[in-house]
Amino acid sequence: MSAELLNGSRLAQRVRSQIRRRLKKLTFTPGLAVVQVGEDPASTLYIKHKQRDCEKVHFHSEVHRLPTDISQESLIQQIETLNTRSDIHGMLVQMPLPDHIDKEAVIDTIAPHKDADGLNPVNLGNLLINREGVTPCTPTGIIRLIELTEETIAGKHAVCIGRSPLVGKPVGLMLLNRNATVTYCHSRTADLKVEAQKADILVVAIGRSEFITADMVKPGATVIDVGINHIDGRAVGDVKFEEVKEVAGFITPVPGGVGPMTRAMLLENTLKLAIGG
Ligand code: NAP
């Protein structure tokens, strides 16, 4: 058996088309601001992609490039200014930040109603109490990919490997909100293989190349590979795709799975913030 591919690139294209259609009913242009501190080349590339995505859906986007040695106070001031701008509906601060900046304090400063990444504690708190508003982009994209399978999430056993606040923890909560039974695994899990084998839905977000092998996957499971790792200049996931696809029922590729959906969800969050819902 070979798993059905969950094509994130194609689904992201559909999301962008829907956004363009919804935009026709608006009398204003949604605006996204991205704040970059320093010149990390990977961050610069990610931001370029985000700007290109905005162009594709005719959003206004702007990038605020700030020097690496900017003080925390000045950075917070810049964010506060963006909070007050009526033409900016969503914003994000590109990570990583330099060591002298307190990342949590920065995220706390982004007004919850401008929080395009859905990482402000208010939005994460709403997610915790099953009042999902703006939710983090990668987990939201993962849920959309799982929905592509047209299988009900309720009652399924979901196993999230990885518990970061960016991916693992919120995706587990989103699955729980949809009535899955959720197990979290992490670096201290006693027998990860046994836990993974129980998963009807297996979400892997650890950042370890091809860590999940076929013997760790329940036949017919939905496998979501969040990892982006590089081997000899080639992007590979956390899942050993070639062998796991022979066991899984559905699987996301890397690249072309979760990545494009993360970017599409940023656009969707911006639109949601722009129309206030
Ligand atoms: P992170 O903050 O480094 O968290 C990694 C998580 O994996 C931690 O919870 C860690 O456990 C766990 N872990 C690490 N090694 C493990 C092991 N051997 N066994 C079990 N658990 C292990 O990473 P992240 O931000 O969540 O990102 C994870 C991966 O997803 C990375 O490859 C990243 O590039 C990728 N990513 C992709 C997208 C996308 O759009 N496609 C978006 C975000 C991230 P502890 O908590 O115990 O340390």
Short mmCIF file of C-alpha atoms in Angstrom, two decimals, residues 74-261:
data_model
loop_
_atom_site.label_atom_id
_atom_site.label_comp_id
_atom_site.label_asym_id
_atom_site.label_seq_id
_atom_site.Cartn_x
_atom_site.Cartn_y
_atom_site.Cartn_z
CA SER A 74 13.23 50.85 20.88
CA LEU A 75 11.99 47.58 19.41
CA ILE A 76 9.00 47.61 21.75
CA GLN A 77 8.32 51.23 20.80
CA GLN A 78 8.25 50.28 17.11
CA ILE A 79 5.76 47.50 17.82
CA GLU A 80 3.61 49.85 19.86
CA THR A 81 3.52 52.26 16.93
CA LEU A 82 2.42 49.45 14.61
CA ASN A 83 -0.26 48.52 17.17
CA THR A 84 -1.83 51.95 16.67
CA ARG A 85 -1.72 52.03 12.86
CA SER A 86 -5.16 51.59 11.31
CA ASP A 87 -3.74 50.46 7.94
CA ILE A 88 -1.81 47.59 9.57
CA HIS A 89 -4.13 44.76 10.55
CA GLY A 90 -1.59 42.07 11.31
CA MET A 91 2.05 42.02 12.31
CA LEU A 92 4.73 39.59 13.28
CA VAL A 93 8.25 39.76 14.57
CA GLN A 94 10.49 37.37 12.67
CA MET A 95 12.36 34.95 14.92
CA PRO A 96 15.08 34.39 15.99
CA LEU A 97 15.85 37.63 17.82
CA PRO A 98 19.32 38.60 19.07
CA ASP A 99 20.22 37.30 22.55
CA HIS A 100 19.88 40.68 24.29
CA ILE A 101 16.18 40.89 23.37
CA ASP A 102 13.57 39.21 25.57
CA LYS A 103 11.47 37.35 23.00
CA GLU A 104 8.52 36.89 25.38
CA ALA A 105 8.38 40.62 26.16
CA VAL A 106 8.31 41.35 22.43
CA ILE A 107 5.48 38.92 21.72
CA ASP A 108 3.57 40.28 24.74
CA THR A 109 3.74 43.76 23.18
CA ILE A 110 1.99 42.76 19.96
CA ALA A 111 -1.67 43.66 20.46
CA PRO A 112 -3.75 40.45 20.42
CA HIS A 113 -5.94 41.92 17.66
CA LYS A 114 -2.85 42.48 15.45
CA ASP A 115 -1.14 39.18 16.24
CA ALA A 116 -0.86 37.55 12.80
CA ASP A 117 1.22 34.65 14.13
CA GLY A 118 -1.30 33.86 16.89
CA LEU A 119 1.51 33.57 19.44
CA ASN A 120 0.50 36.29 21.90
CA PRO A 121 -0.44 34.74 25.27
CA VAL A 122 -4.00 36.09 24.95
CA ASN A 123 -4.55 34.23 21.69
CA LEU A 124 -2.80 31.10 22.98
CA GLY A 125 -4.95 31.32 26.14
CA ASN A 126 -8.11 31.47 24.04
CA LEU A 127 -6.92 28.36 22.22
CA LEU A 128 -6.43 26.64 25.59
CA ILE A 129 -10.06 27.24 26.59
CA ASN A 130 -11.35 26.14 23.18
CA ARG A 131 -12.22 29.65 22.04
CA GLU A 132 -10.10 29.56 18.92
CA GLY A 133 -9.66 32.96 17.31
CA VAL A 134 -6.35 33.69 15.69
CA THR A 135 -4.37 30.49 16.09
CA PRO A 136 -0.68 29.85 15.31
CA CYS A 137 -0.05 29.41 11.58
CA THR A 138 1.69 26.03 11.47
CA PRO A 139 -0.80 24.19 13.71
CA THR A 140 -3.73 25.76 11.83
CA GLY A 141 -2.23 24.63 8.53
CA ILE A 142 -1.77 21.14 9.96
CA ILE A 143 -5.45 20.93 10.92
CA ARG A 144 -6.41 21.93 7.36
CA LEU A 145 -4.16 19.21 5.97
CA ILE A 146 -5.72 16.62 8.30
CA GLU A 147 -9.18 17.80 7.20
CA LEU A 148 -8.18 16.99 3.61
CA THR A 149 -8.33 13.31 4.54
CA GLU A 150 -12.10 13.76 5.16
CA GLU A 151 -11.74 11.45 8.17
CA THR A 152 -13.26 12.58 11.46
CA ILE A 153 -10.78 13.78 14.05
CA ALA A 154 -13.12 13.16 17.00
CA GLY A 155 -12.31 9.93 18.79
CA LYS A 156 -8.99 9.43 16.99
CA HIS A 157 -5.77 8.97 18.92
CA ALA A 158 -3.43 11.81 17.97
CA VAL A 159 0.22 11.72 18.97
CA CYS A 160 2.23 14.94 18.77
CA ILE A 161 5.96 14.43 18.84
CA GLY A 162 7.45 17.76 19.93
CA ARG A 163 5.96 20.21 22.42
CA SER A 164 7.23 23.62 21.31
CA PRO A 165 4.92 26.62 21.84
CA LEU A 166 5.17 27.26 18.09
CA VAL A 167 4.01 23.88 16.81
CA GLY A 168 3.70 20.81 19.03
CA LYS A 169 1.83 22.21 22.01
CA PRO A 170 -0.77 24.28 20.10
CA VAL A 171 -1.43 21.57 17.48
CA GLY A 172 -2.14 19.11 20.30
CA LEU A 173 -4.61 21.58 21.80
CA MET A 174 -6.29 22.12 18.44
CA LEU A 175 -6.67 18.35 18.03
CA LEU A 176 -8.03 18.10 21.58
CA ASN A 177 -10.51 20.90 20.82
CA ARG A 178 -11.69 18.68 17.95
CA ASN A 179 -12.15 15.78 20.38
CA ALA A 180 -9.12 13.70 19.52
CA THR A 181 -7.41 11.86 22.38
CA VAL A 182 -4.00 13.49 22.48
CA THR A 183 -0.62 12.22 23.62
CA TYR A 184 2.41 14.52 23.70
CA CYS A 185 5.88 13.07 23.24
CA HIS A 186 9.17 14.92 23.71
CA SER A 187 12.83 14.32 24.40
CA ARG A 188 12.08 12.80 27.83
CA THR A 189 9.38 10.37 26.65
CA ALA A 190 10.27 6.89 27.91
CA ASP A 191 9.28 4.79 24.89
CA LEU A 192 8.55 7.00 21.95
CA LYS A 193 8.21 4.14 19.47
CA VAL A 194 5.41 2.51 21.47
CA GLU A 195 3.58 5.85 21.79
CA ALA A 196 3.98 6.66 18.08
CA GLN A 197 2.66 3.24 17.07
CA LYS A 198 -0.66 4.04 18.78
CA ALA A 199 -1.29 7.12 16.63
CA ASP A 200 -4.15 7.37 14.16
CA ILE A 201 -2.84 10.90 13.57
CA LEU A 202 0.90 11.36 14.02
CA VAL A 203 2.26 14.92 14.01
CA VAL A 204 6.04 15.09 14.07
CA ALA A 205 7.74 18.42 14.88
CA ILE A 206 11.16 17.76 16.35
CA GLY A 207 13.75 18.91 13.82
CA ARG A 208 15.57 15.55 13.49
CA SER A 209 16.13 14.32 9.93
CA GLU A 210 14.10 11.22 9.02
CA PHE A 211 13.67 10.28 12.69
CA ILE A 212 10.33 8.50 12.24
CA THR A 213 10.70 5.17 10.49
CA ALA A 214 8.05 2.78 9.13
CA ASP A 215 8.17 0.52 12.20
CA MET A 216 7.01 3.45 14.37
CA VAL A 217 3.84 4.08 12.35
CA LYS A 218 0.45 2.39 12.68
CA PRO A 219 -0.78 1.07 9.31
CA GLY A 220 -3.22 3.54 7.75
CA ALA A 221 -2.24 6.45 10.04
CA THR A 222 -2.27 10.07 8.94
CA VAL A 223 1.33 11.29 9.19
CA ILE A 224 2.06 15.02 9.30
CA ASP A 225 5.73 15.88 8.91
CA VAL A 226 6.50 19.38 10.17
CA GLY A 227 10.28 19.09 10.24
CA ILE A 228 12.53 21.01 7.90
CA ASN A 229 16.10 19.72 7.95
CA HIS A 230 18.84 19.96 5.40
CA ILE A 231 20.97 17.07 4.15
CA ASP A 232 23.48 17.90 1.38
CA GLY A 233 21.50 21.00 0.45
CA ARG A 234 18.26 18.99 0.19
CA ALA A 235 15.27 19.65 2.48
CA VAL A 236 14.09 16.56 4.36
CA GLY A 237 11.49 16.14 7.05
CA ASP A 238 11.43 14.41 10.43
CA VAL A 239 9.83 11.39 8.76
CA LYS A 240 11.58 8.84 6.56
CA PHE A 241 9.17 9.53 3.73
CA GLU A 242 10.01 6.73 1.30
CA GLU A 243 9.42 3.93 3.80
CA VAL A 244 6.68 5.55 5.92
CA LYS A 245 4.53 6.22 2.85
CA GLU A 246 4.28 2.45 2.40
CA VAL A 247 2.62 2.09 5.83
CA ALA A 248 0.67 5.34 6.34
CA GLY A 249 -2.79 6.07 4.98
CA PHE A 250 -2.03 9.75 4.35
CA ILE A 251 1.26 11.61 4.48
CA THR A 252 2.56 15.14 3.94
CA PRO A 253 5.67 15.60 1.78
CA VAL A 254 8.67 17.80 2.62
CA PRO A 255 8.85 20.18 0.88
CA GLY A 256 5.30 20.92 -0.27
CA GLY A 257 3.32 19.87 2.82
CA VAL A 258 3.13 21.86 6.04
CA GLY A 259 5.44 24.70 4.88
CA PRO A 260 3.15 26.22 2.21
CA MET A 261 0.15 25.87 4.53
#
